[in-house]
mmCIF file of the C-alpha atoms, coordinates in Angstrom:
data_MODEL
# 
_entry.id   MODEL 
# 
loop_
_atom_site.group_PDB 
_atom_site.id 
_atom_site.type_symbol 
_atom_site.label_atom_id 
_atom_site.label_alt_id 
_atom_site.label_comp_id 
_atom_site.label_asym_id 
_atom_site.label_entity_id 
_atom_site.label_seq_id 
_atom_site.pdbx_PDB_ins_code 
_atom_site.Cartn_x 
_atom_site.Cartn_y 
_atom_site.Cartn_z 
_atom_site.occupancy 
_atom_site.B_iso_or_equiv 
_atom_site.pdbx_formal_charge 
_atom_site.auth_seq_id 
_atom_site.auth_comp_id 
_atom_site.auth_asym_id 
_atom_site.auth_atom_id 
_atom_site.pdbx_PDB_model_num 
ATOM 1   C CA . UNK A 1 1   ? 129.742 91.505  96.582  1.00 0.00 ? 1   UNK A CA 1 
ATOM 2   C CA . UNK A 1 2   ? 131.113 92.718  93.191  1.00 0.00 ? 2   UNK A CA 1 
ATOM 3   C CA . UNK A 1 3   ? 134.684 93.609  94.557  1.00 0.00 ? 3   UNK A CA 1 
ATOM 4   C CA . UNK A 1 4   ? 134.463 97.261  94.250  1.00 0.00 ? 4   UNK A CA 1 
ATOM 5   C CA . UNK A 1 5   ? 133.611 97.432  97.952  1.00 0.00 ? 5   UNK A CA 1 
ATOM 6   C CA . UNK A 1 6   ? 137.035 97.868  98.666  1.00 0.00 ? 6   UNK A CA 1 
ATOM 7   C CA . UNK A 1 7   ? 137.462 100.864 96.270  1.00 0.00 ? 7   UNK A CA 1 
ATOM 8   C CA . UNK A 1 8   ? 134.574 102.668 97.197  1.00 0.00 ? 8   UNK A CA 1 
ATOM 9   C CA . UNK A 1 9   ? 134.347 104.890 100.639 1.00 0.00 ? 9   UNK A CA 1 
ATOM 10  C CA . UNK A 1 10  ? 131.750 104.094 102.896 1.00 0.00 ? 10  UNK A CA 1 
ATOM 11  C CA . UNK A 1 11  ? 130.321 107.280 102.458 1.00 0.00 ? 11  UNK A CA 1 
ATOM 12  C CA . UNK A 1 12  ? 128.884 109.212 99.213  1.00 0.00 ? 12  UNK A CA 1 
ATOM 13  C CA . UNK A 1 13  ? 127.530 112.670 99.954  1.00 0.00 ? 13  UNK A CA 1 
ATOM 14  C CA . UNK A 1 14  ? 126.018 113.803 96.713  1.00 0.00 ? 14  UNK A CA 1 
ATOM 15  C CA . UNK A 1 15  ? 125.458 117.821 95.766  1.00 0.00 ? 15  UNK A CA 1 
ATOM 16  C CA . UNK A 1 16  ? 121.639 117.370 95.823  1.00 0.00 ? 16  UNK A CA 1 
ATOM 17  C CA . UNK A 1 17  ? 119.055 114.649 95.765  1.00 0.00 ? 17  UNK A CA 1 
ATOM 18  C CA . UNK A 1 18  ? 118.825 114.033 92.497  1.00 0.00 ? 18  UNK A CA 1 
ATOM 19  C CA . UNK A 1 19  ? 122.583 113.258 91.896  1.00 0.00 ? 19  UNK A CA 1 
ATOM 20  C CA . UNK A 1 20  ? 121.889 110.871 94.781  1.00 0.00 ? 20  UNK A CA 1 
ATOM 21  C CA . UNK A 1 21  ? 119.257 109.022 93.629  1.00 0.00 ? 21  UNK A CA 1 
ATOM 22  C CA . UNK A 1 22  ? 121.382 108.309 90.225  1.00 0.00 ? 22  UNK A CA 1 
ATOM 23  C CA . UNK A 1 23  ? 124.454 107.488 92.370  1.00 0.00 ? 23  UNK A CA 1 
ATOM 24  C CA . UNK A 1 24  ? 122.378 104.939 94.215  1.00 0.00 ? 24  UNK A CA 1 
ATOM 25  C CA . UNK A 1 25  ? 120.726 103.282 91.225  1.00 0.00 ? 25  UNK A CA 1 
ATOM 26  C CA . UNK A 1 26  ? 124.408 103.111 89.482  1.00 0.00 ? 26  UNK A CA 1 
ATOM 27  C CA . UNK A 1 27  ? 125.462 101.288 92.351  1.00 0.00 ? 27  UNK A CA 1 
ATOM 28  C CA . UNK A 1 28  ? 122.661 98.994  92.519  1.00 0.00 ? 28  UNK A CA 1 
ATOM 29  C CA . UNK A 1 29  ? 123.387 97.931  89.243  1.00 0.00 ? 29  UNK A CA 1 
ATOM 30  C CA . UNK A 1 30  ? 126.710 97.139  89.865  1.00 0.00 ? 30  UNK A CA 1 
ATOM 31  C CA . UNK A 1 31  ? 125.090 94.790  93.135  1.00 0.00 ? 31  UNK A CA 1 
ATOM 32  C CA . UNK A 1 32  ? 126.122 97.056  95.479  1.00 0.00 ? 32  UNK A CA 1 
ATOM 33  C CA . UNK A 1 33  ? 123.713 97.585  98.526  1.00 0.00 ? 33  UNK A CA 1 
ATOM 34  C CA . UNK A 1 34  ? 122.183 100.546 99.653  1.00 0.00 ? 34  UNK A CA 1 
ATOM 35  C CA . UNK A 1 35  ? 122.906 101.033 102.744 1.00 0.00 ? 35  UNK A CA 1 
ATOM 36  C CA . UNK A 1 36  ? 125.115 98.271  103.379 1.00 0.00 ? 36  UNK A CA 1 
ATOM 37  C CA . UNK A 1 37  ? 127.921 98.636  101.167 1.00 0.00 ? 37  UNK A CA 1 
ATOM 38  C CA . UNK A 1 38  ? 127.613 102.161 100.565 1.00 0.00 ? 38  UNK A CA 1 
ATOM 39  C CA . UNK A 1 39  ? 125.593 104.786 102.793 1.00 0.00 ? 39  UNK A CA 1 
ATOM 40  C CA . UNK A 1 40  ? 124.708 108.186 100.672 1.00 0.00 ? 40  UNK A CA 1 
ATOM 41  C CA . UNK A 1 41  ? 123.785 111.383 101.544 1.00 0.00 ? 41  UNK A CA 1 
ATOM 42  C CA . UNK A 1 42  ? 121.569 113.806 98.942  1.00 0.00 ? 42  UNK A CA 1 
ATOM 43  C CA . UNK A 1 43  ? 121.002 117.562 99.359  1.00 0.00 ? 43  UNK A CA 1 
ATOM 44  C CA . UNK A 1 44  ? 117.638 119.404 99.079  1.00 0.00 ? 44  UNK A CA 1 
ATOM 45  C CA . UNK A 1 45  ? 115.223 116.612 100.517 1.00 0.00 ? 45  UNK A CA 1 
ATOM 46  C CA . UNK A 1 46  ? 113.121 116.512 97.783  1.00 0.00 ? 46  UNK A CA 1 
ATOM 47  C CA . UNK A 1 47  ? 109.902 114.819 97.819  1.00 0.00 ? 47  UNK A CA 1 
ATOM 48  C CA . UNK A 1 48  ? 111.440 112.000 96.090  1.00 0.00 ? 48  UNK A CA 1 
ATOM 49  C CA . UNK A 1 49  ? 114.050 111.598 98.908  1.00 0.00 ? 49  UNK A CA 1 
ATOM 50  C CA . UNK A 1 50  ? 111.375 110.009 101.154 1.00 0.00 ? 50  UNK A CA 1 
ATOM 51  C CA . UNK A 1 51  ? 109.968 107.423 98.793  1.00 0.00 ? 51  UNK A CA 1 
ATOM 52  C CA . UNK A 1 52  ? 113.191 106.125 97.048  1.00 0.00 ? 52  UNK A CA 1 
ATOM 53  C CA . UNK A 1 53  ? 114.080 102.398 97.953  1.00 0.00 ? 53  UNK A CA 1 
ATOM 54  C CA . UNK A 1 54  ? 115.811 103.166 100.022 1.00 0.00 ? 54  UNK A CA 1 
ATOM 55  C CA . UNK A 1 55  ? 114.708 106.344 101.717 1.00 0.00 ? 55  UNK A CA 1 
ATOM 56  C CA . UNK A 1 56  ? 117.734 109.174 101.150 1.00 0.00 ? 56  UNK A CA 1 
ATOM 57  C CA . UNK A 1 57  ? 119.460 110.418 103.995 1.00 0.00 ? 57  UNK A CA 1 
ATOM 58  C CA . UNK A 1 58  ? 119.773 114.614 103.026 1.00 0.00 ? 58  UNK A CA 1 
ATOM 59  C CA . UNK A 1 59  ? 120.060 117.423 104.320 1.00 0.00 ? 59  UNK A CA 1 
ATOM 60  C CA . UNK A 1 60  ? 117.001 120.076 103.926 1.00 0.00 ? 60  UNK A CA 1 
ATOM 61  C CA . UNK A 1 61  ? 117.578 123.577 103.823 1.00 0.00 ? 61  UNK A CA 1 
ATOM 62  C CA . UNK A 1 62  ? 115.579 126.566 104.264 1.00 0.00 ? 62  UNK A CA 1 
ATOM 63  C CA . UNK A 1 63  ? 115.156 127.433 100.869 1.00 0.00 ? 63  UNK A CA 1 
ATOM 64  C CA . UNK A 1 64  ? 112.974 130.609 101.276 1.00 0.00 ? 64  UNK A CA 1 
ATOM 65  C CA . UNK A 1 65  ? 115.965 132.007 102.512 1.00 0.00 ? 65  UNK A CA 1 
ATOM 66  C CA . UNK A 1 66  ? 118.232 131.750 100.152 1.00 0.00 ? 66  UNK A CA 1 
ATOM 67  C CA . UNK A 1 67  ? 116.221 132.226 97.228  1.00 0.00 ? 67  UNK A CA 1 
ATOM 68  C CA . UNK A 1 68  ? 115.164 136.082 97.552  1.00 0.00 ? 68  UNK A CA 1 
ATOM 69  C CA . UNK A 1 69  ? 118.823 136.711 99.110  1.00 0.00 ? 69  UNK A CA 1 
ATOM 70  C CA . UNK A 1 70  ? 120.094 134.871 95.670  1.00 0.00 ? 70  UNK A CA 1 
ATOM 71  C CA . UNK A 1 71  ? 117.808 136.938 93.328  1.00 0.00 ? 71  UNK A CA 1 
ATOM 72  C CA . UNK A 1 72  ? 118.959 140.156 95.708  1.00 0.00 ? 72  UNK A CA 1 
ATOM 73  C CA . UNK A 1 73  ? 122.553 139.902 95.351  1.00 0.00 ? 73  UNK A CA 1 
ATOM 74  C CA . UNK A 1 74  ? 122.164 138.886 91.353  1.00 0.00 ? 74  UNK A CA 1 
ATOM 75  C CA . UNK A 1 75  ? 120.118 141.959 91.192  1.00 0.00 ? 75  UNK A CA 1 
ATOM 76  C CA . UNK A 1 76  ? 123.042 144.313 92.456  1.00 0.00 ? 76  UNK A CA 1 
ATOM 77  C CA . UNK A 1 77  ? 125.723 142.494 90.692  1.00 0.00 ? 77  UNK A CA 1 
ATOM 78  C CA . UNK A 1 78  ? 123.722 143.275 87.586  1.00 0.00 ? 78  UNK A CA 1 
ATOM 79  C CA . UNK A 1 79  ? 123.544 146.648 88.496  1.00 0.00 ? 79  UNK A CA 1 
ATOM 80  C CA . UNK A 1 80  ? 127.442 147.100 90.379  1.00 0.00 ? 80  UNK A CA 1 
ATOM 81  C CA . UNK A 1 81  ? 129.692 145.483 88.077  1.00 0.00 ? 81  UNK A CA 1 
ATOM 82  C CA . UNK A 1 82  ? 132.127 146.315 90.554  1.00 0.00 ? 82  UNK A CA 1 
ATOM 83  C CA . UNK A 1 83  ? 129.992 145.490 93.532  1.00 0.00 ? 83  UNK A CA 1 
ATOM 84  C CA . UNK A 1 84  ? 131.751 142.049 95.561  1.00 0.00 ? 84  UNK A CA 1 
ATOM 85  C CA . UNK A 1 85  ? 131.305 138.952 96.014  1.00 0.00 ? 85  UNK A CA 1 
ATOM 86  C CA . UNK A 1 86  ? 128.805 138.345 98.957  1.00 0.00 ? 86  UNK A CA 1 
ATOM 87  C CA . UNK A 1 87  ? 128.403 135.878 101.241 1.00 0.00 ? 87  UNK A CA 1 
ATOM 88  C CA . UNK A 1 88  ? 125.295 134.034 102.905 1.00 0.00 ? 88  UNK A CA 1 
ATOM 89  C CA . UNK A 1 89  ? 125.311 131.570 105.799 1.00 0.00 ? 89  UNK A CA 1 
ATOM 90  C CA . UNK A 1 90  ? 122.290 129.468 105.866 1.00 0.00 ? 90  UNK A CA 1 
ATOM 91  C CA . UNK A 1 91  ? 121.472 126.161 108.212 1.00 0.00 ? 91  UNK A CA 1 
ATOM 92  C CA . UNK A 1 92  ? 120.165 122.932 107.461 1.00 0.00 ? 92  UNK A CA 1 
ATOM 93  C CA . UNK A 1 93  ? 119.301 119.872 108.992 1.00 0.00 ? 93  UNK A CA 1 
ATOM 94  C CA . UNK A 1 94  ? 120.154 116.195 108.370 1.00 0.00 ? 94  UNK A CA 1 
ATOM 95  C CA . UNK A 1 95  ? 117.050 114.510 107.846 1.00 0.00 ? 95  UNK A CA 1 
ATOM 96  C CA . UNK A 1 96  ? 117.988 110.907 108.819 1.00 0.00 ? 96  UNK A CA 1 
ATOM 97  C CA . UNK A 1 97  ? 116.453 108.048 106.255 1.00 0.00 ? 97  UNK A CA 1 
ATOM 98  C CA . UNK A 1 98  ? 117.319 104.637 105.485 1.00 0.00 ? 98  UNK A CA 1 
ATOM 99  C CA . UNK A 1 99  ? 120.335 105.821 102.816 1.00 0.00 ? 99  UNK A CA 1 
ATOM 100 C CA . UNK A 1 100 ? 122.788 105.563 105.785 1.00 0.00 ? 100 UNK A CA 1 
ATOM 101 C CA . UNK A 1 101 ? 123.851 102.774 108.457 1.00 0.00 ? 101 UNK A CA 1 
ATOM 102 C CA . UNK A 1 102 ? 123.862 105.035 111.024 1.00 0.00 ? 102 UNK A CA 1 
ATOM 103 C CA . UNK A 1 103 ? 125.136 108.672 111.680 1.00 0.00 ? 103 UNK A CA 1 
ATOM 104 C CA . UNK A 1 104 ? 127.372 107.388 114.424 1.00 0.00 ? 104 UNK A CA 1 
ATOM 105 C CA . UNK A 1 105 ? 129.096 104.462 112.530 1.00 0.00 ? 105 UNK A CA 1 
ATOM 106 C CA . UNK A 1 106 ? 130.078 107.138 109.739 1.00 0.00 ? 106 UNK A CA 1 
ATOM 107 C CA . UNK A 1 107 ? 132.206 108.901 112.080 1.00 0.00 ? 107 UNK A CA 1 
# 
């Protein structure tokens, strides 16, 4: 215990798994424990996701989908200055790993 447990939430979600996996090795350093002290969530479930110590909670997306629909709309904006901003909805999946206590003690 390092006394920043009671700063810190309980909860990290990170904007993809690499941010995650330097959140969690900042907070190792500090003694913090992984999933103990601090659960984390990454985004993109990287290969690396499954073999970190430990594993990273994340949430995988169907990336085939928004890749061509990226490239699409920065295609038209290139060509419509004037054309809008769009929008895309696209699910994922929480991909439960050893990052996180458990789902239902988060909420």
């Amino acid at each position: 215990m390092t006394g920043l447990e009671k700063e810190l939430p309980s909860l990290l979600i990170a904007g993809n798994d690499l941010l995650a996996t330097g959140a969690i090795r900042a907070l190792k350093e500090y003694g913090l424990r992984i999933p103990e002290d601090v659960s984390i969530i990454g985004f993109d479930n990287m290969p690396l996701a499954a073999v970190m110590d430990p594993p990273l909670t994340t949430i995988d997306i169907n990336s085939n989908g928004i890749y061509p629909f990226a490239i699409e709309s920065l295609l038209d904006k290139i060509q419509n200055a004037a054309a809008g901003n769009c929008r895309r909805d696209v699910r994922g999946h929480l991909v439960e790993r050893g990052s996180v206590k458990t789902i239902g003690s988060l909420l």
